[in-house]
Amino acid sequence: MICTITLVSDPQRKPITERLVRVATDAALTAGGELASAPAILSPERAVDLFVSGVDRPALSRALEIDDEFDGVDVAVQPADGRRKKVLVADMDSTMIRNETLDTLAAHLGFGDQVAEITARSMAGELDFLESLRERVALLKGYPAESSMAVVMDAIVHTPGAERAVKTMVRNGALCALVSGGFTFTTSVVHAQLGFQEHHANTLEIGDDGNFTGRLTGDQVGPSTKLDIMKALCARQGVDLDMAAGVGDGANDIPMLRAAGLGVGYYPKPIVRGAAAFRIEHTDMTTLAYFQGYSDEEIAG
């Protein structure tokens, strides 16, 4: 089996140099591999693919992870076949956008610290996700909905590289869904802005008086939902889960990240860092495309 080692870095901080490529090559050879072809530059000084055969992938991944030479570099070691995924399920808060929308909403209403603490514990896996979500939503009861949601939408900041990565996958035949434990009032806008074909999230109930009721309405999106949606999208595409990519940062993303062929923790919480086979911790979301072998010329502008 031919494997690909992808190195991605921020060229302003640590450019990918010929020396770094040699160090990675030597590590692959030490792990029992053989060079299969010449390196492929995906982005000058930013991203490169190395191709090796006969390597113990887990051993090589560990060796590169603990090597100080690769501090500041995002590294993926994976089979060369099937790298370009046909499904993407992506978390929204702190993944495809930089915000935690419920925290932003609560801060606007005056109880941000209380909600942010619960959010942090939930994302760290210390609390049941749906129970903690209902607890936080209950605090919204009686507050005006439309003006509060407008404040959140005005604060949204897209993650750098997110639009490029998603649109690149869509252009190459992938089915991409934004699936969030957050809320539909946000995902309904953000998914279209970033190029996703569909979105799934929780819906805040609003009373006849225009205020939040403190409850959710309709189906609720929890950790198992993200995996279920990933399976459904794979079925629609006629592919197995190894042809799916998942990306997220919190404990509620772990089931889908473990199931996906390319499960990526994006600046992950510690519990996710230990569960995700792949991680983006030093660069932006464009790396999701580089990990799939897309070059700058192929990535959506």
PDB file of C-alpha atoms in Angstrom:
ATOM      1  CA  MET A   1       0.000   0.000   0.000  1.00  0.00           C
ATOM      2  CA  ILE A   2       1.224   3.467  -0.905  1.00  0.00           C
ATOM      3  CA  CYS A   3       0.771   6.031   1.848  1.00  0.00           C
ATOM      4  CA  THR A   4       0.901   9.786   1.723  1.00  0.00           C
ATOM      5  CA  ILE A   5       2.596  11.994   4.277  1.00  0.00           C
ATOM      6  CA  THR A   6       1.180  15.503   4.050  1.00  0.00           C
ATOM      7  CA  LEU A   7       3.022  18.350   5.743  1.00  0.00           C
ATOM      8  CA  VAL A   8       1.248  21.686   6.109  1.00  0.00           C
ATOM      9  CA  SER A   9       2.552  24.780   7.852  1.00  0.00           C
ATOM     10  CA  ASP A  10       2.181  28.533   7.995  1.00  0.00           C
ATOM     11  CA  PRO A  11       5.043  29.759   5.771  1.00  0.00           C
ATOM     12  CA  GLN A  12       5.277  33.007   7.743  1.00  0.00           C
ATOM     13  CA  ARG A  13       6.167  31.059  10.875  1.00  0.00           C
ATOM     14  CA  LYS A  14       7.691  27.802   9.648  1.00  0.00           C
ATOM     15  CA  PRO A  15       7.963  27.291   5.892  1.00  0.00           C
ATOM     16  CA  ILE A  16       8.098  23.757   4.522  1.00  0.00           C
ATOM     17  CA  THR A  17      11.722  23.466   3.418  1.00  0.00           C
ATOM     18  CA  GLU A  18      13.704  20.801   1.590  1.00  0.00           C
ATOM     19  CA  ARG A  19      15.363  19.973   4.898  1.00  0.00           C
ATOM     20  CA  LEU A  20      12.013  19.336   6.585  1.00  0.00           C
ATOM     21  CA  VAL A  21      11.002  17.098   3.682  1.00  0.00           C
ATOM     22  CA  ARG A  22      14.242  15.131   4.112  1.00  0.00           C
ATOM     23  CA  VAL A  23      13.595  14.714   7.834  1.00  0.00           C
ATOM     24  CA  ALA A  24      10.110  13.339   7.109  1.00  0.00           C
ATOM     25  CA  THR A  25      11.515  11.073   4.407  1.00  0.00           C
ATOM     26  CA  ASP A  26      14.170   9.726   6.767  1.00  0.00           C
ATOM     27  CA  ALA A  27      11.487   9.050   9.390  1.00  0.00           C
ATOM     28  CA  ALA A  28       9.492   7.048   6.836  1.00  0.00           C
ATOM     29  CA  LEU A  29      12.546   5.028   5.867  1.00  0.00           C
ATOM     30  CA  THR A  30      13.355   4.387   9.526  1.00  0.00           C
ATOM     31  CA  ALA A  31       9.774   3.148   9.976  1.00  0.00           C
ATOM     32  CA  GLY A  32      10.391   0.519   7.296  1.00  0.00           C
ATOM     33  CA  GLY A  33       9.009   2.392   4.308  1.00  0.00           C
ATOM     34  CA  GLU A  34      10.350   2.951   0.817  1.00  0.00           C
ATOM     35  CA  LEU A  35       9.937   5.994  -1.379  1.00  0.00           C
ATOM     36  CA  ALA A  36       7.217   5.427  -3.967  1.00  0.00           C
ATOM     37  CA  SER A  37       7.603   8.641  -5.981  1.00  0.00           C
ATOM     38  CA  ALA A  38       8.954  12.157  -5.809  1.00  0.00           C
ATOM     39  CA  PRO A  39       7.335  14.672  -3.430  1.00  0.00           C
ATOM     40  CA  ALA A  40       4.462  16.768  -4.774  1.00  0.00           C
ATOM     41  CA  ILE A  41       4.327  20.441  -3.835  1.00  0.00           C
ATOM     42  CA  LEU A  42       0.733  21.409  -3.089  1.00  0.00           C
ATOM     43  CA  SER A  43       1.577  24.961  -2.061  1.00  0.00           C
ATOM     44  CA  PRO A  44       5.098  26.462  -2.121  1.00  0.00           C
ATOM     45  CA  GLU A  45       6.610  26.503   1.384  1.00  0.00           C
ATOM     46  CA  ARG A  46       3.159  25.672   2.795  1.00  0.00           C
ATOM     47  CA  ALA A  47       2.086  22.129   1.870  1.00  0.00           C
ATOM     48  CA  VAL A  48       3.742  19.056   0.389  1.00  0.00           C
ATOM     49  CA  ASP A  49       2.889  15.400  -0.179  1.00  0.00           C
ATOM     50  CA  LEU A  50       5.419  12.579   0.249  1.00  0.00           C
ATOM     51  CA  PHE A  51       4.649   9.090  -1.068  1.00  0.00           C
ATOM     52  CA  VAL A  52       5.965   5.953   0.635  1.00  0.00           C
ATOM     53  CA  SER A  53       5.168   2.250   0.566  1.00  0.00           C
ATOM     54  CA  GLY A  54       5.507  -0.515   3.139  1.00  0.00           C
ATOM     55  CA  VAL A  55       5.304   1.832   6.101  1.00  0.00           C
ATOM     56  CA  ASP A  56       3.690   1.191   9.470  1.00  0.00           C
ATOM     57  CA  ARG A  57       1.301   4.170   9.419  1.00  0.00           C
ATOM     58  CA  PRO A  58       0.540   4.375  13.163  1.00  0.00           C
ATOM     59  CA  ALA A  59       4.225   4.070  14.020  1.00  0.00           C
ATOM     60  CA  LEU A  60       5.194   6.739  11.504  1.00  0.00           C
ATOM     61  CA  SER A  61       2.440   9.079  12.718  1.00  0.00           C
ATOM     62  CA  ARG A  62       3.688   8.740  16.288  1.00  0.00           C
ATOM     63  CA  ALA A  63       7.302   9.283  15.235  1.00  0.00           C
ATOM     64  CA  LEU A  64       6.460  12.498  13.396  1.00  0.00           C
ATOM     65  CA  GLU A  65       4.249  13.730  16.227  1.00  0.00           C
ATOM     66  CA  ILE A  66       6.978  13.499  18.843  1.00  0.00           C
ATOM     67  CA  ASP A  67       9.742  14.848  16.605  1.00  0.00           C
ATOM     68  CA  ASP A  68      10.530  18.459  17.543  1.00  0.00           C
ATOM     69  CA  GLU A  69      11.315  19.179  13.885  1.00  0.00           C
ATOM     70  CA  PHE A  70       7.577  19.119  13.193  1.00  0.00           C
ATOM     71  CA  ASP A  71       6.511  21.517  15.920  1.00  0.00           C
ATOM     72  CA  GLY A  72       4.163  23.969  14.230  1.00  0.00           C
ATOM     73  CA  VAL A  73       3.433  21.586  11.353  1.00  0.00           C
ATOM     74  CA  ASP A  74       0.129  19.795  10.728  1.00  0.00           C
ATOM     75  CA  VAL A  75       0.885  16.257   9.572  1.00  0.00           C
ATOM     76  CA  ALA A  76      -1.352  13.563   8.071  1.00  0.00           C
ATOM     77  CA  VAL A  77      -0.283  10.021   7.232  1.00  0.00           C
ATOM     78  CA  GLN A  78      -2.947   8.137   5.281  1.00  0.00           C
ATOM     79  CA  PRO A  79      -3.482   5.722   2.384  1.00  0.00           C
ATOM     80  CA  ALA A  80      -2.969   7.405  -0.970  1.00  0.00           C
ATOM     81  CA  ASP A  81      -6.076   5.770  -2.439  1.00  0.00           C
ATOM     82  CA  GLY A  82      -9.386   7.392  -1.576  1.00  0.00           C
ATOM     83  CA  ARG A  83      -7.968  10.620  -0.175  1.00  0.00           C
ATOM     84  CA  ARG A  84     -10.473  12.867  -1.922  1.00  0.00           C
ATOM     85  CA  LYS A  85     -13.577  12.381   0.149  1.00  0.00           C
ATOM     86  CA  LYS A  86     -17.102  12.330  -1.211  1.00  0.00           C
ATOM     87  CA  VAL A  87     -18.843  13.429   1.997  1.00  0.00           C
ATOM     88  CA  LEU A  88     -18.106  16.156   4.531  1.00  0.00           C
ATOM     89  CA  VAL A  89     -19.865  16.639   7.846  1.00  0.00           C
ATOM     90  CA  ALA A  90     -18.592  19.727   9.630  1.00  0.00           C
ATOM     91  CA  ASP A  91     -19.298  21.230  13.015  1.00  0.00           C
ATOM     92  CA  MET A  92     -19.998  24.956  13.028  1.00  0.00           C
ATOM     93  CA  ASP A  93     -19.111  26.704  16.306  1.00  0.00           C
ATOM     94  CA  SER A  94     -15.343  27.075  16.839  1.00  0.00           C
ATOM     95  CA  THR A  95     -14.824  25.046  13.669  1.00  0.00           C
ATOM     96  CA  MET A  96     -16.348  26.564  10.527  1.00  0.00           C
ATOM     97  CA  ILE A  97     -16.889  29.829  12.361  1.00  0.00           C
ATOM     98  CA  ARG A  98     -14.777  31.283  15.132  1.00  0.00           C
ATOM     99  CA  ASN A  99     -17.732  31.944  17.419  1.00  0.00           C
ATOM    100  CA  GLU A 100     -19.635  29.934  20.007  1.00  0.00           C
ATOM    101  CA  THR A 101     -23.063  31.256  19.071  1.00  0.00           C
ATOM    102  CA  LEU A 102     -24.893  30.414  22.292  1.00  0.00           C
ATOM    103  CA  ASP A 103     -22.117  32.013  24.321  1.00  0.00           C
ATOM    104  CA  THR A 104     -22.390  35.139  22.161  1.00  0.00           C
ATOM    105  CA  LEU A 105     -26.153  35.199  22.622  1.00  0.00           C
ATOM    106  CA  ALA A 106     -25.851  34.814  26.386  1.00  0.00           C
ATOM    107  CA  ALA A 107     -23.179  37.497  26.634  1.00  0.00           C
ATOM    108  CA  HIS A 108     -25.481  39.928  24.851  1.00  0.00           C
ATOM    109  CA  LEU A 109     -28.265  39.109  27.322  1.00  0.00           C
ATOM    110  CA  GLY A 110     -26.032  39.542  30.360  1.00  0.00           C
ATOM    111  CA  PHE A 111     -25.250  36.025  31.561  1.00  0.00           C
ATOM    112  CA  GLY A 112     -22.360  35.093  29.264  1.00  0.00           C
ATOM    113  CA  ASP A 113     -19.985  33.795  31.936  1.00  0.00           C
ATOM    114  CA  GLN A 114     -22.541  31.324  33.281  1.00  0.00           C
ATOM    115  CA  VAL A 115     -23.276  29.888  29.846  1.00  0.00           C
ATOM    116  CA  ALA A 116     -19.646  29.917  28.682  1.00  0.00           C
ATOM    117  CA  GLU A 117     -18.638  27.783  31.684  1.00  0.00           C
ATOM    118  CA  ILE A 118     -21.293  25.170  30.858  1.00  0.00           C
ATOM    119  CA  THR A 119     -20.306  25.235  27.182  1.00  0.00           C
ATOM    120  CA  ALA A 120     -16.654  24.651  28.024  1.00  0.00           C
ATOM    121  CA  ARG A 121     -17.475  21.699  30.256  1.00  0.00           C
ATOM    122  CA  SER A 122     -19.784  20.233  27.625  1.00  0.00           C
ATOM    123  CA  MET A 123     -17.183  20.539  24.859  1.00  0.00           C
ATOM    124  CA  ALA A 124     -14.616  18.943  27.166  1.00  0.00           C
ATOM    125  CA  GLY A 125     -16.878  15.935  27.613  1.00  0.00           C
ATOM    126  CA  GLU A 126     -17.612  16.611  31.272  1.00  0.00           C
ATOM    127  CA  LEU A 127     -21.383  17.052  30.755  1.00  0.00           C
ATOM    128  CA  ASP A 128     -24.009  15.334  28.630  1.00  0.00           C
ATOM    129  CA  PHE A 129     -24.274  17.499  25.533  1.00  0.00           C
ATOM    130  CA  LEU A 130     -28.045  17.627  25.079  1.00  0.00           C
ATOM    131  CA  GLU A 131     -28.772  18.011  28.780  1.00  0.00           C
ATOM    132  CA  SER A 132     -26.324  20.887  29.054  1.00  0.00           C
ATOM    133  CA  LEU A 133     -27.758  22.452  25.901  1.00  0.00           C
ATOM    134  CA  ARG A 134     -31.292  22.393  27.325  1.00  0.00           C
ATOM    135  CA  GLU A 135     -29.968  23.895  30.573  1.00  0.00           C
ATOM    136  CA  ARG A 136     -28.377  26.783  28.689  1.00  0.00           C
ATOM    137  CA  VAL A 137     -31.368  27.332  26.404  1.00  0.00           C
ATOM    138  CA  ALA A 138     -33.691  27.510  29.431  1.00  0.00           C
ATOM    139  CA  LEU A 139     -31.853  30.663  30.513  1.00  0.00           C
ATOM    140  CA  LEU A 140     -33.053  32.435  27.356  1.00  0.00           C
ATOM    141  CA  LYS A 141     -36.694  32.338  28.441  1.00  0.00           C
ATOM    142  CA  GLY A 142     -38.472  35.670  28.163  1.00  0.00           C
ATOM    143  CA  TYR A 143     -35.769  37.499  26.213  1.00  0.00           C
ATOM    144  CA  PRO A 144     -36.545  39.055  22.804  1.00  0.00           C
ATOM    145  CA  ALA A 145     -35.667  36.664  19.996  1.00  0.00           C
ATOM    146  CA  GLU A 146     -35.305  38.667  16.785  1.00  0.00           C
ATOM    147  CA  SER A 147     -33.043  41.420  18.076  1.00  0.00           C
ATOM    148  CA  SER A 148     -30.918  38.945  20.067  1.00  0.00           C
ATOM    149  CA  MET A 149     -30.401  36.662  17.081  1.00  0.00           C
ATOM    150  CA  ALA A 150     -29.461  39.675  14.954  1.00  0.00           C
ATOM    151  CA  VAL A 151     -26.677  40.515  17.402  1.00  0.00           C
ATOM    152  CA  VAL A 152     -25.272  36.997  17.038  1.00  0.00           C
ATOM    153  CA  MET A 153     -25.386  37.097  13.242  1.00  0.00           C
ATOM    154  CA  ASP A 154     -23.594  40.457  13.188  1.00  0.00           C
ATOM    155  CA  ALA A 155     -20.786  38.907  15.251  1.00  0.00           C
ATOM    156  CA  ILE A 156     -20.197  35.832  13.052  1.00  0.00           C
ATOM    157  CA  VAL A 157     -16.631  35.428  11.789  1.00  0.00           C
ATOM    158  CA  HIS A 158     -15.878  32.672   9.299  1.00  0.00           C
ATOM    159  CA  THR A 159     -12.869  30.482   9.950  1.00  0.00           C
ATOM    160  CA  PRO A 160     -10.049  31.327   7.512  1.00  0.00           C
ATOM    161  CA  GLY A 161      -9.915  28.756   4.720  1.00  0.00           C
ATOM    162  CA  ALA A 162     -13.340  27.283   5.500  1.00  0.00           C
ATOM    163  CA  GLU A 163     -15.063  28.554   2.361  1.00  0.00           C
ATOM    164  CA  ARG A 164     -12.150  27.485   0.155  1.00  0.00           C
ATOM    165  CA  ALA A 165     -12.073  23.957   1.581  1.00  0.00           C
ATOM    166  CA  VAL A 166     -15.825  23.384   1.379  1.00  0.00           C
ATOM    167  CA  LYS A 167     -16.243  24.803  -2.123  1.00  0.00           C
ATOM    168  CA  THR A 168     -13.268  22.765  -3.344  1.00  0.00           C
ATOM    169  CA  MET A 169     -14.890  19.558  -2.123  1.00  0.00           C
ATOM    170  CA  VAL A 170     -18.279  20.468  -3.585  1.00  0.00           C
ATOM    171  CA  ARG A 171     -16.694  21.322  -6.933  1.00  0.00           C
ATOM    172  CA  ASN A 172     -15.148  17.862  -6.963  1.00  0.00           C
ATOM    173  CA  GLY A 173     -18.380  16.019  -6.300  1.00  0.00           C
ATOM    174  CA  ALA A 174     -18.581  15.883  -2.508  1.00  0.00           C
ATOM    175  CA  LEU A 175     -21.815  16.238  -0.554  1.00  0.00           C
ATOM    176  CA  CYS A 176     -21.151  18.663   2.291  1.00  0.00           C
ATOM    177  CA  ALA A 177     -23.353  19.290   5.333  1.00  0.00           C
ATOM    178  CA  LEU A 178     -22.953  21.764   8.174  1.00  0.00           C
ATOM    179  CA  VAL A 179     -24.215  19.886  11.249  1.00  0.00           C
ATOM    180  CA  SER A 180     -24.266  21.820  14.490  1.00  0.00           C
ATOM    181  CA  GLY A 181     -25.361  21.452  18.064  1.00  0.00           C
ATOM    182  CA  GLY A 182     -26.056  25.164  17.726  1.00  0.00           C
ATOM    183  CA  PHE A 183     -29.058  26.708  16.066  1.00  0.00           C
ATOM    184  CA  THR A 184     -30.765  26.859  12.700  1.00  0.00           C
ATOM    185  CA  PHE A 185     -31.018  30.640  12.704  1.00  0.00           C
ATOM    186  CA  THR A 186     -27.227  30.618  12.278  1.00  0.00           C
ATOM    187  CA  THR A 187     -26.635  27.487  10.190  1.00  0.00           C
ATOM    188  CA  SER A 188     -29.307  28.504   7.671  1.00  0.00           C
ATOM    189  CA  VAL A 189     -27.150  31.490   6.728  1.00  0.00           C
ATOM    190  CA  VAL A 190     -23.615  30.217   7.363  1.00  0.00           C
ATOM    191  CA  HIS A 191     -23.992  26.991   5.377  1.00  0.00           C
ATOM    192  CA  ALA A 192     -24.900  28.932   2.234  1.00  0.00           C
ATOM    193  CA  GLN A 193     -22.137  31.479   2.734  1.00  0.00           C
ATOM    194  CA  LEU A 194     -19.495  28.764   3.015  1.00  0.00           C
ATOM    195  CA  GLY A 195     -20.814  26.598   0.180  1.00  0.00           C
ATOM    196  CA  PHE A 196     -22.421  23.670   2.025  1.00  0.00           C
ATOM    197  CA  GLN A 197     -25.364  22.037   0.269  1.00  0.00           C
ATOM    198  CA  GLU A 198     -27.342  21.475   3.460  1.00  0.00           C
ATOM    199  CA  HIS A 199     -27.444  22.146   7.176  1.00  0.00           C
ATOM    200  CA  HIS A 200     -28.820  20.559  10.339  1.00  0.00           C
ATOM    201  CA  ALA A 201     -29.060  22.147  13.790  1.00  0.00           C
ATOM    202  CA  ASN A 202     -31.353  22.762  16.751  1.00  0.00           C
ATOM    203  CA  THR A 203     -34.259  25.200  16.599  1.00  0.00           C
ATOM    204  CA  LEU A 204     -34.986  27.685  19.359  1.00  0.00           C
ATOM    205  CA  GLU A 205     -38.674  27.947  20.160  1.00  0.00           C
ATOM    206  CA  ILE A 206     -40.107  31.462  19.962  1.00  0.00           C
ATOM    207  CA  GLY A 207     -43.437  32.352  21.568  1.00  0.00           C
ATOM    208  CA  ASP A 208     -46.269  34.368  20.109  1.00  0.00           C
ATOM    209  CA  ASP A 209     -44.925  37.373  22.012  1.00  0.00           C
ATOM    210  CA  GLY A 210     -41.661  37.223  20.058  1.00  0.00           C
ATOM    211  CA  ASN A 211     -39.640  36.073  23.058  1.00  0.00           C
ATOM    212  CA  PHE A 212     -37.646  32.893  23.543  1.00  0.00           C
ATOM    213  CA  THR A 213     -39.607  30.234  25.440  1.00  0.00           C
ATOM    214  CA  GLY A 214     -36.453  28.635  26.848  1.00  0.00           C
ATOM    215  CA  ARG A 215     -37.128  25.446  24.913  1.00  0.00           C
ATOM    216  CA  LEU A 216     -36.027  23.717  21.725  1.00  0.00           C
ATOM    217  CA  THR A 217     -38.495  22.590  19.115  1.00  0.00           C
ATOM    218  CA  GLY A 218     -38.298  19.731  16.619  1.00  0.00           C
ATOM    219  CA  ASP A 219     -35.543  17.143  16.309  1.00  0.00           C
ATOM    220  CA  GLN A 220     -32.483  17.790  18.431  1.00  0.00           C
ATOM    221  CA  VAL A 221     -28.936  17.483  17.162  1.00  0.00           C
ATOM    222  CA  GLY A 222     -26.561  15.661  19.496  1.00  0.00           C
ATOM    223  CA  PRO A 223     -23.385  13.585  19.057  1.00  0.00           C
ATOM    224  CA  SER A 224     -25.171  10.564  17.558  1.00  0.00           C
ATOM    225  CA  THR A 225     -27.032  12.797  15.106  1.00  0.00           C
ATOM    226  CA  LYS A 226     -23.824  13.915  13.438  1.00  0.00           C
ATOM    227  CA  LEU A 227     -22.764  10.325  12.857  1.00  0.00           C
ATOM    228  CA  ASP A 228     -26.234   9.360  11.640  1.00  0.00           C
ATOM    229  CA  ILE A 229     -26.199  12.199   9.120  1.00  0.00           C
ATOM    230  CA  MET A 230     -22.728  11.191   7.949  1.00  0.00           C
ATOM    231  CA  LYS A 231     -23.970   7.635   7.363  1.00  0.00           C
ATOM    232  CA  ALA A 232     -27.009   8.922   5.477  1.00  0.00           C
ATOM    233  CA  LEU A 233     -24.891  11.157   3.240  1.00  0.00           C
ATOM    234  CA  CYS A 234     -22.534   8.269   2.478  1.00  0.00           C
ATOM    235  CA  ALA A 235     -25.527   6.145   1.524  1.00  0.00           C
ATOM    236  CA  ARG A 236     -26.751   8.883  -0.809  1.00  0.00           C
ATOM    237  CA  GLN A 237     -23.309   9.063  -2.394  1.00  0.00           C
ATOM    238  CA  GLY A 238     -22.982   5.272  -2.578  1.00  0.00           C
ATOM    239  CA  VAL A 239     -19.731   5.236  -0.600  1.00  0.00           C
ATOM    240  CA  ASP A 240     -18.495   3.783   2.678  1.00  0.00           C
ATOM    241  CA  LEU A 241     -17.581   5.842   5.735  1.00  0.00           C
ATOM    242  CA  ASP A 242     -13.913   5.715   4.787  1.00  0.00           C
ATOM    243  CA  MET A 243     -14.818   8.105   1.955  1.00  0.00           C
ATOM    244  CA  ALA A 244     -16.202  10.644   4.425  1.00  0.00           C
ATOM    245  CA  ALA A 245     -14.453  13.540   6.111  1.00  0.00           C
ATOM    246  CA  GLY A 246     -15.547  14.950   9.443  1.00  0.00           C
ATOM    247  CA  VAL A 247     -14.224  18.033  11.180  1.00  0.00           C
ATOM    248  CA  GLY A 248     -14.982  19.404  14.640  1.00  0.00           C
ATOM    249  CA  ASP A 249     -13.487  20.579  17.900  1.00  0.00           C
ATOM    250  CA  GLY A 250     -15.649  19.334  20.787  1.00  0.00           C
ATOM    251  CA  ALA A 251     -16.629  16.143  22.581  1.00  0.00           C
ATOM    252  CA  ASN A 252     -19.943  15.968  20.724  1.00  0.00           C
ATOM    253  CA  ASP A 253     -17.987  15.544  17.470  1.00  0.00           C
ATOM    254  CA  ILE A 254     -16.070  12.439  18.562  1.00  0.00           C
ATOM    255  CA  PRO A 255     -18.434   9.741  17.206  1.00  0.00           C
ATOM    256  CA  MET A 256     -18.342  11.146  13.669  1.00  0.00           C
ATOM    257  CA  LEU A 257     -14.598  11.857  13.802  1.00  0.00           C
ATOM    258  CA  ARG A 258     -13.847   8.275  14.793  1.00  0.00           C
ATOM    259  CA  ALA A 259     -16.084   6.879  12.046  1.00  0.00           C
ATOM    260  CA  ALA A 260     -14.860   9.061   9.172  1.00  0.00           C
ATOM    261  CA  GLY A 261     -12.024   8.044   6.910  1.00  0.00           C
ATOM    262  CA  LEU A 262     -10.629  11.538   7.478  1.00  0.00           C
ATOM    263  CA  GLY A 263     -11.700  12.592  10.967  1.00  0.00           C
ATOM    264  CA  VAL A 264     -10.070  15.936  11.719  1.00  0.00           C
ATOM    265  CA  GLY A 265      -9.957  17.683  15.077  1.00  0.00           C
ATOM    266  CA  TYR A 266      -9.782  21.425  14.365  1.00  0.00           C
ATOM    267  CA  TYR A 267      -7.870  23.095  17.211  1.00  0.00           C
ATOM    268  CA  PRO A 268      -9.474  20.326  19.258  1.00  0.00           C
ATOM    269  CA  LYS A 269     -10.311  20.211  22.927  1.00  0.00           C
ATOM    270  CA  PRO A 270      -7.992  17.779  24.790  1.00  0.00           C
ATOM    271  CA  ILE A 271     -10.553  14.967  24.780  1.00  0.00           C
ATOM    272  CA  VAL A 272     -10.917  15.329  21.012  1.00  0.00           C
ATOM    273  CA  ARG A 273      -7.189  15.545  20.437  1.00  0.00           C
ATOM    274  CA  GLY A 274      -6.840  12.030  21.817  1.00  0.00           C
ATOM    275  CA  ALA A 275      -9.738  10.694  19.752  1.00  0.00           C
ATOM    276  CA  ALA A 276      -9.146  12.233  16.320  1.00  0.00           C
ATOM    277  CA  ALA A 277      -6.791  10.423  13.959  1.00  0.00           C
ATOM    278  CA  PHE A 278      -5.997  13.715  12.199  1.00  0.00           C
ATOM    279  CA  ARG A 279      -5.669  17.236  13.555  1.00  0.00           C
ATOM    280  CA  ILE A 280      -5.331  20.810  12.365  1.00  0.00           C
ATOM    281  CA  GLU A 281      -3.634  22.741  15.155  1.00  0.00           C
ATOM    282  CA  HIS A 282      -1.266  25.183  13.461  1.00  0.00           C
ATOM    283  CA  THR A 283      -2.838  26.245  10.170  1.00  0.00           C
ATOM    284  CA  ASP A 284      -6.261  27.225   8.825  1.00  0.00           C
ATOM    285  CA  MET A 285      -9.115  25.226   7.319  1.00  0.00           C
ATOM    286  CA  THR A 286      -7.475  25.167   3.873  1.00  0.00           C
ATOM    287  CA  THR A 287      -5.490  22.271   5.330  1.00  0.00           C
ATOM    288  CA  LEU A 288      -8.632  20.135   5.061  1.00  0.00           C
ATOM    289  CA  ALA A 289      -8.169  20.427   1.280  1.00  0.00           C
ATOM    290  CA  TYR A 290      -4.395  19.896   1.405  1.00  0.00           C
ATOM    291  CA  PHE A 291      -4.888  16.708   3.431  1.00  0.00           C
ATOM    292  CA  GLN A 292      -6.962  15.442   0.495  1.00  0.00           C
ATOM    293  CA  GLY A 293      -4.200  16.189  -1.990  1.00  0.00           C
ATOM    294  CA  TYR A 294      -5.626  19.350  -3.539  1.00  0.00           C
ATOM    295  CA  SER A 295      -3.024  21.838  -4.750  1.00  0.00           C
ATOM    296  CA  ASP A 296      -3.369  25.615  -4.791  1.00  0.00           C
ATOM    297  CA  GLU A 297      -4.332  25.437  -8.465  1.00  0.00           C
ATOM    298  CA  GLU A 298      -7.217  23.098  -7.622  1.00  0.00           C
ATOM    299  CA  ILE A 299      -8.510  24.859  -4.512  1.00  0.00           C
ATOM    300  CA  ALA A 300     -11.449  27.210  -4.930  1.00  0.00           C
ATOM    301  CA  GLY A 301     -10.427  30.846  -4.842  1.00  0.00           C
TER     302      GLY A 301
END
